Amino acid sequence: MNETFEIPLLAGLLAVGVGAMQGAMFASQFRDRRLDLLGIAIIGIATGFGGGIIRDVVLSEVPAVLTTNWYLVVVTGAALFGMLLERLIARLGPLITVLDALTIGLFGAIGTTKALSLGLPEVPAIFVGVISAVGGSILRDMLLSLPIALMHVGSLYAVAATVGTTSLVVMRSFDVPVFLAASICVALTVGVRVLAVLFNWTLPEQRTISGMPKFRRP
């Protein structure tokens, strides 16, 4: 896949908008942090922009969010809407989880497709897609001084992103149309992430290896 690829404006705006809204809603839950409206908006904007900026820096490209006025307008509006929505609805845990999963899927699909279009091999393209998918959540957790969810038992962020982006690469190798492949990528990513939360799927926790045989020197 070496044809020139430009991120469709609507797809890019959808990705940053959903990411910013989810980030602001997530940050608004932490009353004890005493975040003001500007602080929550900044966290929302960082969540929406983070994955795309990391993707484009890795690919040595001008960040797509700086190529048009619309990105900053949409991401700011989405962050403000996320704050408002959190204040209106008491329990937003399930909605935040779904929006989080959708953000991962959208950025993973866009990042992988863009990497493939620039001629990257399949495995590096998957890597770019995954770091694009999780970049926003990493910045969000860092700004909130929280443990980075990606690294802890039960998140399956990277696993969900890897499943989705790998499926996209495989489908593109069989010349499946980009839009269809990207849509399936997003659906698989969202499915894995949401099911992991619902059924408490986890990877094995790191533990000290015990019972290893001891070898004595002769």
CSV table of C-alpha atoms in Angstrom, one decimal:
chain,number,residue,atom,x,y,z
A,1,MET,CA,0.0,0.0,0.0
A,2,ASN,CA,2.1,2.9,-1.2
A,3,GLU,CA,-0.5,5.3,-2.6
A,4,THR,CA,-0.6,8.7,-1.0
A,5,PHE,CA,-2.9,8.7,2.0
A,6,GLU,CA,-4.4,11.7,3.7
A,7,ILE,CA,-6.4,11.3,6.8
A,8,PRO,CA,-10.0,12.1,5.9
A,9,LEU,CA,-10.9,15.3,7.8
A,10,LEU,CA,-14.2,13.8,9.1
A,11,ALA,CA,-12.3,10.7,10.5
A,12,GLY,CA,-9.6,12.8,12.1
A,13,LEU,CA,-12.1,15.2,13.7
A,14,LEU,CA,-14.1,12.3,15.0
A,15,ALA,CA,-11.0,10.7,16.5
A,16,VAL,CA,-9.8,13.8,18.3
A,17,GLY,CA,-13.3,14.8,19.3
A,18,VAL,CA,-14.2,11.5,20.9
A,19,GLY,CA,-10.7,11.4,22.6
A,20,ALA,CA,-11.1,14.9,24.0
A,21,MET,CA,-14.6,14.3,25.3
A,22,GLN,CA,-13.6,11.0,27.0
A,23,GLY,CA,-10.5,12.6,28.5
A,24,ALA,CA,-12.5,15.5,29.9
A,25,MET,CA,-15.2,13.2,31.3
A,26,PHE,CA,-12.6,11.0,32.9
A,27,ALA,CA,-10.7,14.0,34.5
A,28,SER,CA,-14.0,15.5,35.8
A,29,GLN,CA,-14.6,12.5,38.0
A,30,PHE,CA,-11.6,13.3,40.3
A,31,ARG,CA,-13.2,15.9,42.6
A,32,ASP,CA,-10.3,15.5,45.1
A,33,ARG,CA,-7.8,16.9,42.5
A,34,ARG,CA,-9.5,20.3,42.6
A,35,LEU,CA,-9.1,20.8,38.8
A,36,ASP,CA,-10.5,24.0,37.4
A,37,LEU,CA,-12.3,24.2,34.1
A,38,LEU,CA,-9.1,25.1,32.2
A,39,GLY,CA,-7.2,22.1,33.7
A,40,ILE,CA,-9.9,19.7,32.7
A,41,ALA,CA,-10.0,21.2,29.2
A,42,ILE,CA,-6.3,20.8,28.9
A,43,ILE,CA,-6.4,17.2,29.9
A,44,GLY,CA,-9.2,16.6,27.3
A,45,ILE,CA,-7.3,18.3,24.6
A,46,ALA,CA,-4.1,16.4,25.4
A,47,THR,CA,-6.1,13.1,25.3
A,48,GLY,CA,-7.6,14.0,21.9
A,49,PHE,CA,-4.3,15.2,20.4
A,50,GLY,CA,-1.8,12.9,22.0
A,51,GLY,CA,-2.1,9.8,19.9
A,52,GLY,CA,-2.1,11.7,16.6
A,53,ILE,CA,0.9,13.9,17.5
A,54,ILE,CA,3.0,10.9,18.7
A,55,ARG,CA,2.1,9.1,15.4
A,56,ASP,CA,3.1,11.9,13.2
A,57,VAL,CA,6.3,12.6,15.1
A,58,VAL,CA,7.3,8.9,14.8
A,59,LEU,CA,6.5,9.1,11.0
A,60,SER,CA,8.5,12.4,10.7
A,61,GLU,CA,5.4,14.2,9.5
A,62,VAL,CA,3.8,17.6,10.3
A,63,PRO,CA,1.1,16.7,12.9
A,64,ALA,CA,-2.2,16.5,11.1
A,65,VAL,CA,-3.8,18.5,14.0
A,66,LEU,CA,-1.8,21.5,12.9
A,67,THR,CA,-2.8,21.4,9.2
A,68,THR,CA,-6.3,23.0,9.7
A,69,ASN,CA,-8.1,25.2,12.1
A,70,TRP,CA,-10.8,22.7,12.6
A,71,TYR,CA,-8.9,20.3,14.8
A,72,LEU,CA,-8.3,22.7,17.7
A,73,VAL,CA,-11.9,24.1,17.4
A,74,VAL,CA,-13.4,20.6,17.6
A,75,VAL,CA,-11.2,19.2,20.3
A,76,THR,CA,-11.8,22.3,22.5
A,77,GLY,CA,-15.6,22.0,22.0
A,78,ALA,CA,-15.5,18.3,22.7
A,79,ALA,CA,-13.6,18.7,25.9
A,80,LEU,CA,-16.1,21.4,27.1
A,81,PHE,CA,-19.0,19.1,26.2
A,82,GLY,CA,-17.3,16.2,28.1
A,83,MET,CA,-17.2,18.4,31.2
A,84,LEU,CA,-20.8,19.3,30.8
A,85,LEU,CA,-21.9,15.8,30.2
A,86,GLU,CA,-20.1,14.5,33.3
A,87,ARG,CA,-21.9,17.0,35.4
A,88,LEU,CA,-25.3,16.1,34.0
A,89,ILE,CA,-25.0,12.4,34.3
A,90,ALA,CA,-24.1,10.9,37.7
A,91,ARG,CA,-22.6,7.6,36.6
A,92,LEU,CA,-20.6,7.6,33.4
A,93,GLY,CA,-18.3,4.6,33.9
A,94,PRO,CA,-19.7,2.4,31.1
A,95,LEU,CA,-19.9,5.4,28.7
A,96,ILE,CA,-16.4,6.4,29.4
A,97,THR,CA,-15.2,2.9,28.8
A,98,VAL,CA,-16.9,2.7,25.5
A,99,LEU,CA,-15.6,6.1,24.4
A,100,ASP,CA,-12.1,5.1,25.6
A,101,ALA,CA,-12.3,1.9,23.5
A,102,LEU,CA,-13.6,3.9,20.5
A,103,THR,CA,-10.7,6.4,20.8
A,104,ILE,CA,-8.2,3.5,20.8
A,105,GLY,CA,-9.9,1.9,17.7
A,106,LEU,CA,-10.0,5.1,15.7
A,107,PHE,CA,-6.5,6.2,16.3
A,108,GLY,CA,-5.2,2.6,15.8
A,109,ALA,CA,-6.9,2.4,12.4
A,110,ILE,CA,-5.7,5.8,11.3
A,111,GLY,CA,-2.2,5.3,12.5
A,112,THR,CA,-1.8,1.9,10.9
A,113,THR,CA,-3.3,3.0,7.6
A,114,LYS,CA,-1.0,6.0,7.4
A,115,ALA,CA,2.1,4.0,8.3
A,116,LEU,CA,1.3,1.5,5.5
A,117,SER,CA,0.7,4.3,3.0
A,118,LEU,CA,4.2,5.6,3.7
A,119,GLY,CA,5.7,2.2,2.9
A,120,LEU,CA,6.4,0.9,6.3
A,121,PRO,CA,6.5,-2.9,6.7
A,122,GLU,CA,3.6,-4.7,8.4
A,123,VAL,CA,5.1,-5.1,11.9
A,124,PRO,CA,6.3,-1.4,12.2
A,125,ALA,CA,2.9,-0.3,10.9
A,126,ILE,CA,1.2,-2.2,13.6
A,127,PHE,CA,3.6,-0.6,16.2
A,128,VAL,CA,2.8,2.9,14.9
A,129,GLY,CA,-0.9,2.1,15.1
A,130,VAL,CA,-0.7,0.8,18.7
A,131,ILE,CA,1.3,3.8,20.0
A,132,SER,CA,-1.1,6.1,18.2
A,133,ALA,CA,-4.0,4.3,19.9
A,134,VAL,CA,-2.6,4.5,23.4
A,135,GLY,CA,-0.8,7.8,23.3
A,136,GLY,CA,-3.7,9.9,24.4
A,137,SER,CA,-4.5,7.8,27.4
A,138,ILE,CA,-0.8,7.8,28.5
A,139,LEU,CA,-0.8,11.6,28.4
A,140,ARG,CA,-4.1,11.8,30.3
A,141,ASP,CA,-2.8,9.6,33.1
A,142,MET,CA,0.5,11.4,33.3
A,143,LEU,CA,-1.3,14.8,33.6
A,144,LEU,CA,-3.6,13.5,36.3
A,145,SER,CA,-0.6,11.9,38.1
A,146,LEU,CA,-2.2,8.5,37.9
A,147,PRO,CA,-0.6,5.1,37.3
A,148,ILE,CA,-0.5,4.6,33.5
A,149,ALA,CA,-3.5,2.3,32.8
A,150,LEU,CA,-1.7,0.7,29.9
A,151,MET,CA,0.9,-0.9,32.2
A,152,HIS,CA,-1.5,-2.4,34.8
A,153,VAL,CA,-3.4,-5.6,35.0
A,154,GLY,CA,-6.8,-5.6,33.5
A,155,SER,CA,-6.5,-2.7,31.0
A,156,LEU,CA,-5.7,-4.7,27.8
A,157,TYR,CA,-5.3,-1.4,26.0
A,158,ALA,CA,-2.4,-2.5,24.0
A,159,VAL,CA,-3.9,-6.0,23.4
A,160,ALA,CA,-7.1,-4.5,22.0
A,161,ALA,CA,-5.1,-2.1,19.8
A,162,THR,CA,-2.8,-4.9,18.6
A,163,VAL,CA,-5.8,-7.1,17.7
A,164,GLY,CA,-7.4,-4.3,15.7
A,165,THR,CA,-4.3,-3.0,13.9
A,166,THR,CA,-3.1,-6.5,13.1
A,167,SER,CA,-6.5,-7.3,11.5
A,168,LEU,CA,-6.2,-4.2,9.4
A,169,VAL,CA,-2.7,-5.1,8.1
A,170,VAL,CA,-3.9,-8.6,7.3
A,171,MET,CA,-7.0,-7.3,5.4
A,172,ARG,CA,-4.9,-4.8,3.5
A,173,SER,CA,-2.6,-7.5,2.4
A,174,PHE,CA,-5.6,-9.1,0.7
A,175,ASP,CA,-6.6,-5.8,-0.8
A,176,VAL,CA,-9.6,-5.3,1.3
A,177,PRO,CA,-10.8,-1.7,0.8
A,178,VAL,CA,-9.3,0.7,3.3
A,179,PHE,CA,-12.6,1.9,4.7
A,180,LEU,CA,-13.9,-1.6,5.3
A,181,ALA,CA,-10.6,-2.7,6.8
A,182,ALA,CA,-10.5,0.3,9.1
A,183,SER,CA,-14.1,-0.2,10.2
A,184,ILE,CA,-13.4,-3.8,11.1
A,185,CYS,CA,-10.3,-2.7,12.9
A,186,VAL,CA,-12.2,-0.2,15.0
A,187,ALA,CA,-15.0,-2.8,15.8
A,188,LEU,CA,-12.5,-5.4,16.9
A,189,THR,CA,-10.6,-3.0,19.1
A,190,VAL,CA,-13.8,-1.8,20.8
A,191,GLY,CA,-15.0,-5.3,21.2
A,192,VAL,CA,-11.9,-6.6,22.8
A,193,ARG,CA,-11.6,-3.6,25.2
A,194,VAL,CA,-15.2,-3.6,26.3
A,195,LEU,CA,-15.4,-7.4,26.7
A,196,ALA,CA,-12.2,-7.3,28.8
A,197,VAL,CA,-13.9,-4.8,31.1
A,198,LEU,CA,-17.2,-6.7,31.3
A,199,PHE,CA,-15.6,-10.1,31.9
A,200,ASN,CA,-12.5,-9.0,33.8
A,201,TRP,CA,-10.1,-10.4,31.2
A,202,THR,CA,-6.5,-9.9,32.2
A,203,LEU,CA,-3.0,-10.9,31.2
A,204,PRO,CA,-1.0,-12.8,33.8
A,205,GLU,CA,0.4,-10.6,36.5
A,206,GLN,CA,4.2,-10.3,36.8
A,207,ARG,CA,5.5,-12.5,39.6
A,208,THR,CA,8.8,-13.5,40.9
A,209,ILE,CA,9.9,-16.8,39.4
A,210,SER,CA,10.3,-19.4,42.1
A,211,GLY,CA,11.4,-23.0,42.2
A,212,MET,CA,14.1,-22.5,39.7
A,213,PRO,CA,16.8,-25.3,40.0
A,214,LYS,CA,20.0,-24.2,41.5
A,215,PHE,CA,23.2,-25.2,39.8
A,216,ARG,CA,26.3,-25.7,41.8
A,217,ARG,CA,29.8,-25.1,40.4
A,218,PRO,CA,31.8,-28.2,40.1
